[in-house]
PDB file of C-alpha atoms in Angstrom:
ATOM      1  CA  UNK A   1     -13.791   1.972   7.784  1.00 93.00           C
ATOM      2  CA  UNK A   2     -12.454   4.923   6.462  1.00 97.00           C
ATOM      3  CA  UNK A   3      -8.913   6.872   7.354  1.00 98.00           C
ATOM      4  CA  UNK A   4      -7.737  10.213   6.950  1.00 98.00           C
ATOM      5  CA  UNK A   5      -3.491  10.969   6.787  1.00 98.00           C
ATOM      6  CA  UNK A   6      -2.344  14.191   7.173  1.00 98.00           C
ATOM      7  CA  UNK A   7       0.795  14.315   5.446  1.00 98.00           C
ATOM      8  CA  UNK A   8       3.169  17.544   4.734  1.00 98.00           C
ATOM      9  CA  UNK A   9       2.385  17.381   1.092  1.00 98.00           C
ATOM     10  CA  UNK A  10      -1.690  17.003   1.959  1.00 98.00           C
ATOM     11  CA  UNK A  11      -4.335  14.786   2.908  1.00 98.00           C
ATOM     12  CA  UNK A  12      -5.165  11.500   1.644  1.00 98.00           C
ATOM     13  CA  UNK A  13      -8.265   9.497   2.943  1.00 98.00           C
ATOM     14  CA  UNK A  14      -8.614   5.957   2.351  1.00 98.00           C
ATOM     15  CA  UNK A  15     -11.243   2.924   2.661  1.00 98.00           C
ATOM     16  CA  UNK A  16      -9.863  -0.190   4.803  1.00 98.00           C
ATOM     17  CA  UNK A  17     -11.253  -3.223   3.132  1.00 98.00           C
ATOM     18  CA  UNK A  18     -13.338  -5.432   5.839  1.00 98.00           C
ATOM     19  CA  UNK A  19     -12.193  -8.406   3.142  1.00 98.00           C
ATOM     20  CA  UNK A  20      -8.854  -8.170   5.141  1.00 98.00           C
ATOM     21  CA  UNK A  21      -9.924  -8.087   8.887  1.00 98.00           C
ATOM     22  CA  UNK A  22      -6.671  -8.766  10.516  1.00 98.00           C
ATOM     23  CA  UNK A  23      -4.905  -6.008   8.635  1.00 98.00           C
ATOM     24  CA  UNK A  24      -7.902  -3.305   8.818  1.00 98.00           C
ATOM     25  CA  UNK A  25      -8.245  -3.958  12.800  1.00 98.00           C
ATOM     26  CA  UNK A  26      -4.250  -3.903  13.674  1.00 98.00           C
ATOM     27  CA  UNK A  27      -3.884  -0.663  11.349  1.00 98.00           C
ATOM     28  CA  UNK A  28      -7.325   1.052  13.363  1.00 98.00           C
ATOM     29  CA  UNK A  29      -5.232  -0.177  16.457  1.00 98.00           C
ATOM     30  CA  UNK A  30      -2.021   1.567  15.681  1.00 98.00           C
ATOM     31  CA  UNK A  31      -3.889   4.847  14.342  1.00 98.00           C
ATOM     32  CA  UNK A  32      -5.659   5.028  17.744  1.00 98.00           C
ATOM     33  CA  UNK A  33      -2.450   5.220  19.143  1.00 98.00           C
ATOM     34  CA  UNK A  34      -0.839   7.680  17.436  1.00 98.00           C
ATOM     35  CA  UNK A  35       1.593   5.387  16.171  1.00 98.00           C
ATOM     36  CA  UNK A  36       2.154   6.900  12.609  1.00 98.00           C
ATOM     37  CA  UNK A  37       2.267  10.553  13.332  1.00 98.00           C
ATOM     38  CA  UNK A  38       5.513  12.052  12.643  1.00 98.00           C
ATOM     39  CA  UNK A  39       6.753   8.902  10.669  1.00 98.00           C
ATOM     40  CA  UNK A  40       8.427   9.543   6.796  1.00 98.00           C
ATOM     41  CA  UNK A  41       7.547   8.508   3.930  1.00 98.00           C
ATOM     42  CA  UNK A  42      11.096   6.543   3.429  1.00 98.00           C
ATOM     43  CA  UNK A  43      10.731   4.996   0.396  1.00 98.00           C
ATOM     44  CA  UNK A  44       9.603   6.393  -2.922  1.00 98.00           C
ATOM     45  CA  UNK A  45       9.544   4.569  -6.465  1.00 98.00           C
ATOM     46  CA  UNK A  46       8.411   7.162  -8.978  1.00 98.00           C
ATOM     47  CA  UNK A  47       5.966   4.396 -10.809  1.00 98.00           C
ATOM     48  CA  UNK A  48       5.864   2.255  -8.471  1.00 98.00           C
ATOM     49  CA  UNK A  49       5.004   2.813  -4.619  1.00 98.00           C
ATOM     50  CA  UNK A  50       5.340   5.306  -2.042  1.00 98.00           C
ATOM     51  CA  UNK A  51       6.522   3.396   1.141  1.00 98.00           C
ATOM     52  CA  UNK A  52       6.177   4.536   5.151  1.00 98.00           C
ATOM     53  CA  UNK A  53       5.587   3.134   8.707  1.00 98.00           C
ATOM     54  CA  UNK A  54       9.100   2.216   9.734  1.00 98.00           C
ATOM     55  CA  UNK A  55       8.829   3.940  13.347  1.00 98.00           C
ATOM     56  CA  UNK A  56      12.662   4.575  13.159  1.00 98.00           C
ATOM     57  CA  UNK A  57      11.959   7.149  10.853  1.00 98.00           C
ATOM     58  CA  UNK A  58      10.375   9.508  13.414  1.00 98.00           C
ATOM     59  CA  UNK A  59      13.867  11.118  14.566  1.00 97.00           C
ATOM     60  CA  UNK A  60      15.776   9.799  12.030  1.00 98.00           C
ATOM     61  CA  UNK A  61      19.108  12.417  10.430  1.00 97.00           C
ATOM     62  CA  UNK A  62      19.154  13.366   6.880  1.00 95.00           C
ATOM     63  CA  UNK A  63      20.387  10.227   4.898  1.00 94.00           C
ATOM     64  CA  UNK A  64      19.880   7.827   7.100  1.00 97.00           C
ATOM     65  CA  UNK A  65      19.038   4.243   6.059  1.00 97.00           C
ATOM     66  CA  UNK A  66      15.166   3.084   6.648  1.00 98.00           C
ATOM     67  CA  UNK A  67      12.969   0.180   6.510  1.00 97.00           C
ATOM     68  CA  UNK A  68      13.672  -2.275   8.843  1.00 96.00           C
ATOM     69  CA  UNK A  69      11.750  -0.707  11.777  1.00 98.00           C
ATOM     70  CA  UNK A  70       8.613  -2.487  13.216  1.00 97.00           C
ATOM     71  CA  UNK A  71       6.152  -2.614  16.123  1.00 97.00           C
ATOM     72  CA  UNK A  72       7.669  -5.982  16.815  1.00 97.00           C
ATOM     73  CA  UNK A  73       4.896  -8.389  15.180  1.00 98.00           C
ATOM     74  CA  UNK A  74       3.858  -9.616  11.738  1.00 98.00           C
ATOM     75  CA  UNK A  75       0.317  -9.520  10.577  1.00 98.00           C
ATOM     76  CA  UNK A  76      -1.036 -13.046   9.039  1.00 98.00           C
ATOM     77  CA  UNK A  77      -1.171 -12.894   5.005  1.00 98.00           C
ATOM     78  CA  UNK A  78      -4.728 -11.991   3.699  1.00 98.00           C
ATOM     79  CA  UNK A  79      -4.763 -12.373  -0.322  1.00 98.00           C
ATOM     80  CA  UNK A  80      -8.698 -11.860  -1.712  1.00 98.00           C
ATOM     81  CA  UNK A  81      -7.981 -11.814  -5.589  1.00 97.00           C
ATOM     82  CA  UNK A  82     -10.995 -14.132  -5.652  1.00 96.00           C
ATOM     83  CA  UNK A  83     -13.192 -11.212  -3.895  1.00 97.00           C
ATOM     84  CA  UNK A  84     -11.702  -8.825  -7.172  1.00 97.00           C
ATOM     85  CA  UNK A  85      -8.822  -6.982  -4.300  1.00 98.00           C
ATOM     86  CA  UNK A  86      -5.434  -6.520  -6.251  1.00 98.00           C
ATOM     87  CA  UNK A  87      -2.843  -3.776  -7.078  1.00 98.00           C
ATOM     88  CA  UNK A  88      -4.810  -1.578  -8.569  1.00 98.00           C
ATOM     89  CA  UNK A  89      -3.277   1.920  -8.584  1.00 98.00           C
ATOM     90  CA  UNK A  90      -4.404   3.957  -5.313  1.00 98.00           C
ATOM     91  CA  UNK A  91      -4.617   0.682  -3.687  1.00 98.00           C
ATOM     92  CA  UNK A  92      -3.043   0.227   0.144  1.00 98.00           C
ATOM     93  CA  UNK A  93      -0.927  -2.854   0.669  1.00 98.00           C
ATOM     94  CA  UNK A  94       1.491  -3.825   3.648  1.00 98.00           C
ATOM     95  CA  UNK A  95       5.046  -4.571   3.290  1.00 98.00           C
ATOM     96  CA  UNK A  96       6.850  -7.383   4.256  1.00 98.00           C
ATOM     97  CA  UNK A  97      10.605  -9.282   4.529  1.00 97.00           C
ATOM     98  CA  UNK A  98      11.604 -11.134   1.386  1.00 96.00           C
ATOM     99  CA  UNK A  99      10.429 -14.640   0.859  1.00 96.00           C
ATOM    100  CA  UNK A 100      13.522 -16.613   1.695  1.00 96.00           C
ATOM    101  CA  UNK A 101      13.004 -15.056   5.580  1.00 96.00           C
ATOM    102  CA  UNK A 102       9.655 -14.899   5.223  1.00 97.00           C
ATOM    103  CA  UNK A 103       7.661 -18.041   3.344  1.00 97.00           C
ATOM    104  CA  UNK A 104       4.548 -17.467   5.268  1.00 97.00           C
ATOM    105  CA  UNK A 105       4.594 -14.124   3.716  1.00 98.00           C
ATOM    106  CA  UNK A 106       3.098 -12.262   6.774  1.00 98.00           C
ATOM    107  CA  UNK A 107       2.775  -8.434   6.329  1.00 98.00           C
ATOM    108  CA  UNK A 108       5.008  -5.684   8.295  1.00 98.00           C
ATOM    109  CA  UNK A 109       2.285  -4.735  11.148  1.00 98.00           C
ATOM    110  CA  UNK A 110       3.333  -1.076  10.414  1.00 98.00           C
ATOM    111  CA  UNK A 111       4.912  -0.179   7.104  1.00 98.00           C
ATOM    112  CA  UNK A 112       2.671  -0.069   4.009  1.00 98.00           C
ATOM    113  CA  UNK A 113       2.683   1.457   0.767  1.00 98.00           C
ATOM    114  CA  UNK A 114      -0.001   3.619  -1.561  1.00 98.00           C
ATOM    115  CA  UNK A 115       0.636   0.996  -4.972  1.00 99.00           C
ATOM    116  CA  UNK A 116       0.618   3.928  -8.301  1.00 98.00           C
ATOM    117  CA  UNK A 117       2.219   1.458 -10.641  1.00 98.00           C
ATOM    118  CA  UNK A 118       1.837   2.153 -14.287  1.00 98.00           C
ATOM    119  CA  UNK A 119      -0.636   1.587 -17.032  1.00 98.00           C
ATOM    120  CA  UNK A 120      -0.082  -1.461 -18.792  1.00 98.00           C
ATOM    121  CA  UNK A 121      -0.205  -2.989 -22.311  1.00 98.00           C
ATOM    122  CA  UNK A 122      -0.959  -6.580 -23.123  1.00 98.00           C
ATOM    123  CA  UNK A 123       2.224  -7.199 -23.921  1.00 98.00           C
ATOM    124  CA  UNK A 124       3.257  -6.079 -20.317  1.00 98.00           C
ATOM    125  CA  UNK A 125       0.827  -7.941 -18.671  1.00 98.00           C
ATOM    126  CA  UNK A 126       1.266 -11.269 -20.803  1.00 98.00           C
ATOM    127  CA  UNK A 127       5.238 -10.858 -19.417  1.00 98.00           C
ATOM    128  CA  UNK A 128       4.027 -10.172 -16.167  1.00 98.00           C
ATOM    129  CA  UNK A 129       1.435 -13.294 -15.546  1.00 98.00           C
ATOM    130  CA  UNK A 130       4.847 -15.239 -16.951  1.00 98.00           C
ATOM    131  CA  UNK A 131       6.248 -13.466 -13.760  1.00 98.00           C
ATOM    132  CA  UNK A 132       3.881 -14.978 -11.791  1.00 98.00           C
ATOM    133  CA  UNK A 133       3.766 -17.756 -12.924  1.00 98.00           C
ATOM    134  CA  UNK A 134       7.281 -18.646 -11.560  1.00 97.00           C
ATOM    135  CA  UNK A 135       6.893 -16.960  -8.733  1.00 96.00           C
ATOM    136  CA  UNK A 136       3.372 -18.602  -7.710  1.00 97.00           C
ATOM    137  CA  UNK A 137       4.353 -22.135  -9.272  1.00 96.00           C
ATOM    138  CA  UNK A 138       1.034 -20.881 -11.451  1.00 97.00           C
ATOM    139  CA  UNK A 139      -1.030 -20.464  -8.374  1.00 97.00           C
ATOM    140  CA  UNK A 140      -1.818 -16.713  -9.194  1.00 98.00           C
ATOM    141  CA  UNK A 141      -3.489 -15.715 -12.645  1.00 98.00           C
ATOM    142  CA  UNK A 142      -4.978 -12.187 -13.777  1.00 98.00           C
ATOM    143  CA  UNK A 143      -7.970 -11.890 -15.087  1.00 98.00           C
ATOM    144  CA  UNK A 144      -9.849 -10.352 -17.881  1.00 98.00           C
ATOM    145  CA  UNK A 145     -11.579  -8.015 -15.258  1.00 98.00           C
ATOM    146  CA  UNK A 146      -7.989  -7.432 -13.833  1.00 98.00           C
ATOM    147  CA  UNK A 147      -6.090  -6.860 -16.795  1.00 98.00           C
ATOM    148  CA  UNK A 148      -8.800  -4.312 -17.698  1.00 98.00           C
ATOM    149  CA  UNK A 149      -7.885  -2.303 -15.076  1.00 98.00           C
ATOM    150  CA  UNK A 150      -4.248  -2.457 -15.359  1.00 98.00           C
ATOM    151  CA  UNK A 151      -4.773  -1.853 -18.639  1.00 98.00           C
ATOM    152  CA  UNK A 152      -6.813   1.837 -17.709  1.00 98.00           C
ATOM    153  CA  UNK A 153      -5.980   2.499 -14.500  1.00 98.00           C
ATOM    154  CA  UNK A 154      -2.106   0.951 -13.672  1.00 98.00           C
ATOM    155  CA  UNK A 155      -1.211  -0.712 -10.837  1.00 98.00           C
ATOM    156  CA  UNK A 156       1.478  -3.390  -9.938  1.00 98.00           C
ATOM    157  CA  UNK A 157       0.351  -7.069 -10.956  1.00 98.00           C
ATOM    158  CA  UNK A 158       3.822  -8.303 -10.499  1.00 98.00           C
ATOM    159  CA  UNK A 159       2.939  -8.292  -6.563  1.00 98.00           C
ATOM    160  CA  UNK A 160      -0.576 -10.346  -6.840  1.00 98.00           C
ATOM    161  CA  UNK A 161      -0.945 -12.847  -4.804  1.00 98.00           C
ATOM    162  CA  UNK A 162       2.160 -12.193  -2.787  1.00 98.00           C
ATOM    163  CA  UNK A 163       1.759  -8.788  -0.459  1.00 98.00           C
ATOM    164  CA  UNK A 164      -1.225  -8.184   0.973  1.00 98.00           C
ATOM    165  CA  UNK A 165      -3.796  -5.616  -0.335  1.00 98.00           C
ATOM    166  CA  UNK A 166      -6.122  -4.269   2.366  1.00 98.00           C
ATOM    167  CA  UNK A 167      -7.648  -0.582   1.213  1.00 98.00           C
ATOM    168  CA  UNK A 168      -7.713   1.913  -1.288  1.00 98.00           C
ATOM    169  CA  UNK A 169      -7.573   5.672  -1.560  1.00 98.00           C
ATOM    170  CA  UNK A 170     -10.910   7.544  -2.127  1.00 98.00           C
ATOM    171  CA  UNK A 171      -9.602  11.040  -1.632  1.00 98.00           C
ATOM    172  CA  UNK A 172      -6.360  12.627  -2.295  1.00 98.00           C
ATOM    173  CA  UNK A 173      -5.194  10.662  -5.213  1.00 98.00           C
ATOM    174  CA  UNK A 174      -3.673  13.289  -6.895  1.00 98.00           C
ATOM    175  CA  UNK A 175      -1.568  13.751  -3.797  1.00 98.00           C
ATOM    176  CA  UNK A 176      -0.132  10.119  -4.043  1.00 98.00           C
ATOM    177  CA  UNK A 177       0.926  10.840  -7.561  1.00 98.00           C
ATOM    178  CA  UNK A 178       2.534  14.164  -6.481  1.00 98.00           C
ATOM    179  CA  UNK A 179       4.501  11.733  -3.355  1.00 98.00           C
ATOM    180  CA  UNK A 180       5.675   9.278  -6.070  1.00 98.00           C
ATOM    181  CA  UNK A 181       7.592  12.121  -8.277  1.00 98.00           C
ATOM    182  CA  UNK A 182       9.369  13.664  -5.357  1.00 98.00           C
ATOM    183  CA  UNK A 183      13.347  13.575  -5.818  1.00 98.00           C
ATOM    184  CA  UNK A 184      15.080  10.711  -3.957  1.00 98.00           C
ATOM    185  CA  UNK A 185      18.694   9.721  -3.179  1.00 98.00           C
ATOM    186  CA  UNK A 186      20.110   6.371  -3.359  1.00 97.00           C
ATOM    187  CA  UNK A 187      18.071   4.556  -1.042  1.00 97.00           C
ATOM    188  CA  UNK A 188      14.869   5.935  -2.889  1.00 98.00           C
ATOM    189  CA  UNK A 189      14.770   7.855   0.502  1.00 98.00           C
ATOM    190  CA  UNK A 190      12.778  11.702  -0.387  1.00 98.00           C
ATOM    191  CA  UNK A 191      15.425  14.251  -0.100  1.00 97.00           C
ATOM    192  CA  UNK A 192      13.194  16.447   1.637  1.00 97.00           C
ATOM    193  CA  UNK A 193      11.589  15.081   4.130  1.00 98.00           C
ATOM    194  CA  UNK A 194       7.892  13.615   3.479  1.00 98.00           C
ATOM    195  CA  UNK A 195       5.911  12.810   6.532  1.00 98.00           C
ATOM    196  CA  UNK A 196       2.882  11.748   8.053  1.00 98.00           C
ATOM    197  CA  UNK A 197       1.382  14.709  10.293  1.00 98.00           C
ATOM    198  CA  UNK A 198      -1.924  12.182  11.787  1.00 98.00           C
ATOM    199  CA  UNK A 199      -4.132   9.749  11.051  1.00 98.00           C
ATOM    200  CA  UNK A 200      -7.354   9.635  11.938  1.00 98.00           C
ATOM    201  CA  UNK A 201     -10.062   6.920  12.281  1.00 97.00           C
ATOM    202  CA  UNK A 202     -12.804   8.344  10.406  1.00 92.00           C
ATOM    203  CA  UNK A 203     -16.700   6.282  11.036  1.00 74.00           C
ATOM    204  CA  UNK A 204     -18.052   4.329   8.363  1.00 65.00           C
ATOM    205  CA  UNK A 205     -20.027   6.526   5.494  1.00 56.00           C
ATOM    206  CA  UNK A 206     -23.860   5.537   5.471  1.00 54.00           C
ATOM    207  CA  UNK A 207     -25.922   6.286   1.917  1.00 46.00           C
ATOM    208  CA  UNK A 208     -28.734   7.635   2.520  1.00 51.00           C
ATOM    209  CA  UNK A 209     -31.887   5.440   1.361  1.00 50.00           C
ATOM    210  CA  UNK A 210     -34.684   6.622  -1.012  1.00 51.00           C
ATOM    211  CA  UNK A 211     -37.523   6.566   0.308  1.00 48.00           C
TER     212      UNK A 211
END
């Protein structure tokens, strides 16, 4: 299933993986509803990710501190690094409370982020699967076919195996890299306000067959 966002610095469309049914069919759900439109972006990591969903951003004042803001529910975690689904840069993933509140590590049911990430080295990425390796008691390993990626693309490997990754972007990239450099204060909140105009629920593209 495909989605299109409208967002005040352009449009982004993006494939929702059917690897990660819970998370594709509760974020159809909320688009049908109308429940983004109008929300911020509210967090921005130049690098990293660019962060929105928290419905208390619709009316929130300049400055104001975001991301706690919910429908209410958590979505169950869905990790597929077995079907080849990681942090790839343009990838979607949903956000989530910190481990110690959270050990289930269920997702947000509204706040996700586009993952940009950097490119990595081997160096970076031999640090990183050290990373995970504490943090997954060893449970979550990259592979040659993932560090390959990292290593051209980017991404964020550091989060593998721990936050759920359920689409990517297949239009608009260039507009998540333009999100991620935007100026931020403190709380890596966009001084200027970046939000989500609508999101629409786009049908499934067929490929045509040769006959």
């Amino acid at each position: 299933m495909y989605v299109e966002m409208q967002t005040t610095m352009g449009t982004v469309e993006f494939r929702l993986y059917d690897e990660t049914p819970k998370h594709r069919d509760n974020f159809i759900r909320l688009a049908k509803e109308h429940y983004f439109d109008s929300l911020l972006f509210h967090r921005v990591i130049e690098n990293f990710v660019v962060q929105g969903g928290d419905p208390k951003s619709k009316h929130a004042k300049p400055g104001q501190l975001l991301g706690d803001g919910d429908p209410g529910y958590t979505v169950p975690a869905e990790f597929c690094l077995d079907k080849g689904i990681f942090h790839k840069r343009g990838s979607l993933n949903a956000a989530r409370e910190g481990d110690e509140v959270n050990p289930r590590q269920e997702s947000c049911a509204s706040q996700f982020c586009f993952i940009w990430g950097q490119v990595m080295t081997d160096e970076m990425l031999d640090r990183t699967q050290e990373r995970l390796d504490r943090q997954t008691g060893g449970k979550v390993k990259l592979t040659p076919e993932m560090r390959e990626v990292y290593k051209t693309i980017g991404g964020t490997p550091h989060l593998d195996g721990q936050y759920t990754v359920f689409g990517e972007v297949t239009k608009g990239l260039e507009i998540v890299e333009q999100m991620q450099k935007v100026k931020t204060d403190s709380n890596d909140r966009p001084v200027e306000d970046l939000r989500i105009i609508s999101v629409k629920v786009k049908k499934e593209k067929k490929v045509k067959k040769v006959k």
